[in-house]
Amino acid sequence: MAEWKMICKVEDIPQLGSRVVTSAEGDIAVFRTSSDGVFALRDKCPHKGGPLSQGLVHGEQVTCSLHGWKLRLDTGEAIAPDVGCARRYPTKVEGGQVFLEI
Amino acid sequence: MSKQKLVMVGNGMAGVRTIEELLKIAPDQYEITVFGAEPHPNYNRILLSPVLAGEMTVQDIILNDHAWYADNGIKLHLGKTVTKIDRVKRMVIAADGTEEPYDRLLLATGSNPFMLPVPGNDLPGVISYRDIKDTDDMIDAAKLYKHAVVIGGGLLGLEAANGLMLRGMDVTVVHLGPWLLERQLDETAGKMLQKSLEDRGLKFLLQKQTEMLVAGESGRVAAIRFKDGMQIPAELVVMAVGIRPNTALAESAGIYCNRGIVVNDTLQTYDPKVYAVGECVTHRGIAYGLVAPLFEQGKVAANHLANYGIGRYTGSVTSTKLKVTGIDLFSAGNFIGGKESDGFEEIILNDAAGGVYKKLVIKDNKLVGGVIYGDTADGPWYFQLLKDGRDIHDIRDQLIFGQSLVGDVGHQGQSKAASMADSAEVCGCNGVSKGVIVKAIKEKGLFSLDDVKKHTKAASSCGSCAGLVEQILASTIGGAYSPAASDKKPVCGCTDHSHQKVRDAIRQQHLTKIHDIMRALEWKTPDGCDKCRPALNYYLISTWPKEAKDDPRSRLINERVHANIQKDGTYSVVPRMWGGLTTPAELRAIADAAEKYNVPTVKVTGGQRIDLLGIKKEDLPHIWADLGKAGMVSGHAYGKSIRTVKTCVGMEHCRFGTKLAMDMGVKLERMLFDMYAPHKVKLAVSGCPRNCSEAGIKDVGVIGVDSGYELYVGGNGGIKTEVAQFFVKVQTDEEVMEYSGAFLQLYREEGFYLERTCHYLERVGLDHVKGKVLEDEENRKALYARLVDELKDAKDPWAERVAGVEKKEFELLSV
Ligand code: SRM
Ligand SMILES: Cc1cc2nc3c(=O)[nH]c(=O)nc-3n(C[C@H](O)[C@H](O)[C@H](O)COP(=O)(O)OP(=O)(O)OC[C@H]3O[C@@H](n4cnc5c(N)ncnc54)[C@H](O)[C@@H]3O)c2cc1C
Ligand code: SF4
Ligand code: FES
């Protein structure tokens, strides 16, 4: 059963940046946008498995660090013309703490 | 507040492009209504020629289908001609009585084909060539009749004639002028074109004036008679003798017209509520008949409709290409030239047997026009030189032979887009073939390099195939392709502003933060993208080195973590070995670190130093700490920054050495430590002209000779090999530092992001740099002083990370 787990404070993730959370399911990338939205995706690009956490965040998208695929942070889907999807994990922020449902 | 109403009259290429541009920047501003007299959604009129020739179908050329209008909430009135504009009530009225009110009106009514005022011009079987209906009429006629006459030997006429011939008709082209395409070609090229069209089966009657069209028994046209009495059979007559801006509607509403609807640089008519774009307008006295300039107009009009108020349309230089498969023809600018006394010069290559003719017109060391027949692969390159107004005196002796001889070879030495097979790979990074690109261009109606990048990924990674993609665009859509002048290309899709505009704004408005730039220049996206943010970050820190703060989040991964990411997500570590020199102690420390962190691969790089590959991100600060203890610092193998200064053994050891190459190299590398630049910077110092450090392909190459040092600049050993150009000869070590430092500082201040020194020099010209560095001593010293001042407190980024800067970047979280 998935449950909410606290991972860090919002400030621990830089704006327009990310952190990597290690888990039994593999690495998860947690992103923070310029408007403080927090999103989590499996840290594996649908293209060739690049670590999405190392990408550049803009708007609600991340550009993968290896070959520049762009993925939507809210759904994990690749932006056309690329096709693919990285698994999305639900997140919430309560009292300045970031929670991940896993 | 309810939305404002925008009504567009004319559902053609220019108008719909304007709406597309508008939706990109202000999707919610207007409630949009479109009137189109034709019963079709917007289609690519240009491609009517391939449709007629049987190479495409009408379905292939639809640019915006019905769903597009619906998805964007656009109310579409098809098959309705607007007949009245009530400017007082702000309302348009169509022939069938449909009324729509507007707050802003956009006129894009295109043009009407001109019909020769000769008797019989209204007979059945006499048509123009403008829309789908005309094309269908021609296709039908070709099934029933034998003899076709096309009046007009211009681009449109020849494309019509070619199509009808391919559909089995016996076609004669009648032309009043002394040779074909006299507005696009000079006499020689015109005659060559005629010959090859005759070889394919077309007939020509030149300098013939039509007297009348003669009806047959059925009442349909049956023959054409000329002023000299000659008469030939004609069951289909296509008039392609020119177009007239369609101004009837505007004129009836009292909007000022002079040939076309007169607009200013913002595409506004004399009525401030009414804008106009496309073939129906006259701008600065010119009415354009090709889509490239019309699209430029659309972009500016959209910007003003969105109330952004930036951008002026200042006119266009156009180029043309005939879309007859198998015939290569290109012309641009002033190709007729002028008197020698007015400074015009011509370079001509005429290989009649080989079927190649090239004529370039030059004035004041600049290319001002050209005609190419037979081998048009270099057309886009010439056009770019022309648009950029680049000084060509340094490449003049090779200019006529094309780009590949000038050294700027295309991808894989392959620069003949038109002759490439469809299966040939164009983009090596993303595995995109020519066929895929051509298909996307045709099916999706792409017109720019950016469009192609977006839809196919070609040229979106390393970019080395961009030139080739541009050639493919040009050969697929012909005159509709118009590259922006190099210094006007927008930074990326987030903005319309060029690199130069952005650099100027940062300096003039004293902007010091990325989001301030985006606000001041009205960026279209909230935080830019992976293309513009790194550029903006560099422009800030290079313009205001003491004030602007570096933004790690706007650096791509390698620069953010000071190591190169690998395909498996691990990193490589390359410590600096000044001038390629190392010591046993350093080697020992490297060996120890490699063992301690289980480094899988240790490699000697092409830059005279050692690479430790395959290190986990969280280990980076630790291995840096260990290397730092042995005195080693970052080699910046990851940065748009100083990389290496390669040296040979020089006079220190070599029997031929004339200068202490190692010593000079180390001094240069220390001077430039931690220097960021528009792109990476590599130097080399050789002790003699045997040049064992390959100084001839470096951004700055230094070659020791008996009497001093020769300095070379702008070499590149990467994607396109570029030999460095001789810059200056100096005497002392201090002068080597001053001249190369000043050159690099100028590049840092003027270069566009991701422009290597060779591309920077190609854009500004070596003379410009010589003027600022060699001829102006005061400026040279000032440039050098700024460089030294900026780098005097350079810190080792690795040591900073070891001390805790950006600590979280390297720490994992867990659940
Ligand atoms: C490590 C090294 C290859 C080697 O094992 O020898 C290397 C490795 C990479 N090079 Fe290189 N280049 C290396 C020497 C060169 C050289 C030779 C030289 O420096 O003398 C060149 C040609 C010379 C030149 O730059 O003019 C070279 C031309 C390129 C280019 C093309 C640059 C261009 O302007 O055309 C790229 C792509 C780019 O920078 O955009 C590139 C990009 C890369 C990247 C960073 C690709 C990337 O973005 O990931 C490679 C990182 C591999 C990795 O997994 O870590 N590398 N690269 C060399 C490091 C030298 C060093 O000590 O710093
Ligand atoms: C066969 C052919 C080949 C061509 N090849 C090339 C080429 O290779 N390269 C190139 O650059 N250009 C080429 N052109 C020219 C190019 O197609 C035009 O420059 C371009 O289409 C003009 O766009 P526009 O929007 O101004 O006009 P149009 O595309 O003509 O659109 C105007 C539309 O407005 C409609 N309209 C007019 N009045 C009214 C009204 N009162 N109410 C409602 N609707 C109205 C018209 O029916 C028409 O659909 C070619 C043209 C043709 C015909
Ligand atoms: S190291 Fe350089 S040449 Fe080799 S694969 Fe990587 S980018 Fe290409
Ligand atoms: S692995 Fe992400 S773009 Fe290739």
mmCIF file of C-alpha atoms in Angstrom, chain A:
data_model
loop_
_atom_site.group_PDB
_atom_site.id
_atom_site.type_symbol
_atom_site.label_atom_id
_atom_site.label_comp_id
_atom_site.label_asym_id
_atom_site.label_seq_id
_atom_site.Cartn_x
_atom_site.Cartn_y
_atom_site.Cartn_z
ATOM 1 C CA MET A 1 0.000 0.000 0.000
ATOM 2 C CA ALA A 2 1.260 3.429 -0.923
ATOM 3 C CA GLU A 3 1.506 5.855 1.937
ATOM 4 C CA TRP A 4 2.577 9.455 2.436
ATOM 5 C CA LYS A 5 6.171 9.795 3.547
ATOM 6 C CA MET A 6 7.852 13.003 4.629
ATOM 7 C CA ILE A 7 11.061 13.599 2.720
ATOM 8 C CA CYS A 8 12.368 17.121 3.389
ATOM 9 C CA LYS A 9 11.465 20.770 3.836
ATOM 10 C CA VAL A 10 10.437 22.764 0.766
ATOM 11 C CA GLU A 11 13.565 24.936 1.144
ATOM 12 C CA ASP A 12 15.730 21.846 0.897
ATOM 13 C CA ILE A 13 14.877 21.734 -2.792
ATOM 14 C CA PRO A 14 16.194 24.762 -4.684
ATOM 15 C CA GLN A 15 13.667 26.722 -6.755
ATOM 16 C CA LEU A 16 13.888 25.542 -10.363
ATOM 17 C CA GLY A 17 15.942 22.674 -9.026
ATOM 18 C CA SER A 18 15.571 19.147 -7.744
ATOM 19 C CA ARG A 19 16.685 16.535 -5.240
ATOM 20 C CA VAL A 20 17.108 12.814 -5.566
ATOM 21 C CA VAL A 21 15.266 10.536 -3.147
ATOM 22 C CA THR A 22 16.559 6.982 -2.971
ATOM 23 C CA SER A 23 13.918 4.348 -2.401
ATOM 24 C CA ALA A 24 13.365 0.638 -2.670
ATOM 25 C CA GLU A 25 11.678 1.309 -6.024
ATOM 26 C CA GLY A 26 14.734 3.124 -7.356
ATOM 27 C CA ASP A 27 15.654 6.812 -7.447
ATOM 28 C CA ILE A 28 12.901 9.413 -7.482
ATOM 29 C CA ALA A 29 13.510 12.992 -8.618
ATOM 30 C CA VAL A 30 11.641 15.676 -6.665
ATOM 31 C CA PHE A 31 11.373 19.050 -8.384
ATOM 32 C CA ARG A 32 10.424 22.524 -7.212
ATOM 33 C CA THR A 33 9.174 25.126 -9.691
ATOM 34 C CA SER A 34 9.613 28.904 -9.491
ATOM 35 C CA SER A 35 6.099 29.163 -8.083
ATOM 36 C CA ASP A 36 6.927 26.534 -5.429
ATOM 37 C CA GLY A 37 5.015 23.669 -7.011
ATOM 38 C CA VAL A 38 6.568 20.349 -5.948
ATOM 39 C CA PHE A 39 6.483 17.344 -8.304
ATOM 40 C CA ALA A 40 8.045 13.903 -8.277
ATOM 41 C CA LEU A 41 8.974 11.603 -11.141
ATOM 42 C CA ARG A 42 10.909 8.400 -11.389
ATOM 43 C CA ASP A 43 14.510 9.522 -11.979
ATOM 44 C CA LYS A 44 14.755 7.784 -15.319
ATOM 45 C CA CYS A 45 14.137 9.431 -18.641
ATOM 46 C CA PRO A 46 11.874 7.443 -21.005
ATOM 47 C CA HIS A 47 14.416 8.130 -23.759
ATOM 48 C CA LYS A 48 17.599 6.408 -22.638
ATOM 49 C CA GLY A 49 17.255 6.336 -18.908
ATOM 50 C CA GLY A 50 19.023 9.610 -18.154
ATOM 51 C CA PRO A 51 18.633 10.988 -14.627
ATOM 52 C CA LEU A 52 15.854 13.586 -14.866
ATOM 53 C CA SER A 53 16.947 15.083 -11.552
ATOM 54 C CA GLN A 54 20.006 16.447 -13.314
ATOM 55 C CA GLY A 55 17.943 18.343 -15.885
ATOM 56 C CA LEU A 56 16.985 21.990 -16.097
ATOM 57 C CA VAL A 57 13.574 22.983 -14.741
ATOM 58 C CA HIS A 58 11.441 25.642 -16.462
ATOM 59 C CA GLY A 59 7.743 26.321 -16.028
ATOM 60 C CA GLU A 60 6.250 22.936 -15.200
ATOM 61 C CA GLN A 61 8.729 21.042 -17.350
ATOM 62 C CA VAL A 62 12.161 19.543 -17.039
ATOM 63 C CA THR A 63 14.651 19.189 -19.869
ATOM 64 C CA CYS A 64 16.589 15.951 -19.520
ATOM 65 C CA SER A 65 20.310 16.389 -19.018
ATOM 66 C CA LEU A 66 21.396 13.825 -21.582
ATOM 67 C CA HIS A 67 19.683 14.586 -24.870
ATOM 68 C CA GLY A 68 17.241 17.339 -24.135
ATOM 69 C CA TRP A 69 13.875 15.594 -24.065
ATOM 70 C CA LYS A 70 11.311 17.751 -22.329
ATOM 71 C CA LEU A 71 8.889 16.153 -19.882
ATOM 72 C CA ARG A 72 5.851 17.523 -18.092
ATOM 73 C CA LEU A 73 6.389 17.512 -14.358
ATOM 74 C CA ASP A 74 2.705 17.005 -13.537
ATOM 75 C CA THR A 75 2.175 13.913 -15.699
ATOM 76 C CA GLY A 76 5.678 12.709 -16.593
ATOM 77 C CA GLU A 77 4.741 12.743 -20.266
ATOM 78 C CA ALA A 78 7.225 13.746 -22.944
ATOM 79 C CA ILE A 79 6.479 16.860 -24.983
ATOM 80 C CA ALA A 80 5.961 16.228 -28.730
ATOM 81 C CA PRO A 81 7.584 15.186 -30.993
ATOM 82 C CA ASP A 82 8.993 12.834 -28.356
ATOM 83 C CA VAL A 83 6.784 10.127 -26.972
ATOM 84 C CA GLY A 84 7.190 8.458 -23.618
ATOM 85 C CA CYS A 85 6.372 8.816 -19.976
ATOM 86 C CA ALA A 86 8.219 8.760 -16.683
ATOM 87 C CA ARG A 87 6.279 7.433 -13.718
ATOM 88 C CA ARG A 88 4.745 10.165 -11.596
ATOM 89 C CA TYR A 89 4.520 10.084 -7.809
ATOM 90 C CA PRO A 90 1.922 12.164 -5.945
ATOM 91 C CA THR A 91 3.352 14.890 -3.708
ATOM 92 C CA LYS A 92 1.938 17.347 -1.204
ATOM 93 C CA VAL A 93 3.306 20.160 0.897
ATOM 94 C CA GLU A 94 2.032 20.618 4.449
ATOM 95 C CA GLY A 95 3.488 23.014 6.964
ATOM 96 C CA GLY A 96 6.495 23.567 4.761
ATOM 97 C CA GLN A 97 7.230 19.832 4.604
ATOM 98 C CA VAL A 98 7.241 17.834 1.401
ATOM 99 C CA PHE A 99 5.442 14.482 1.376
ATOM 100 C CA LEU A 100 5.723 11.789 -1.238
ATOM 101 C CA GLU A 101 3.165 9.016 -1.742
ATOM 102 C CA ILE A 102 5.048 5.817 -2.298
#
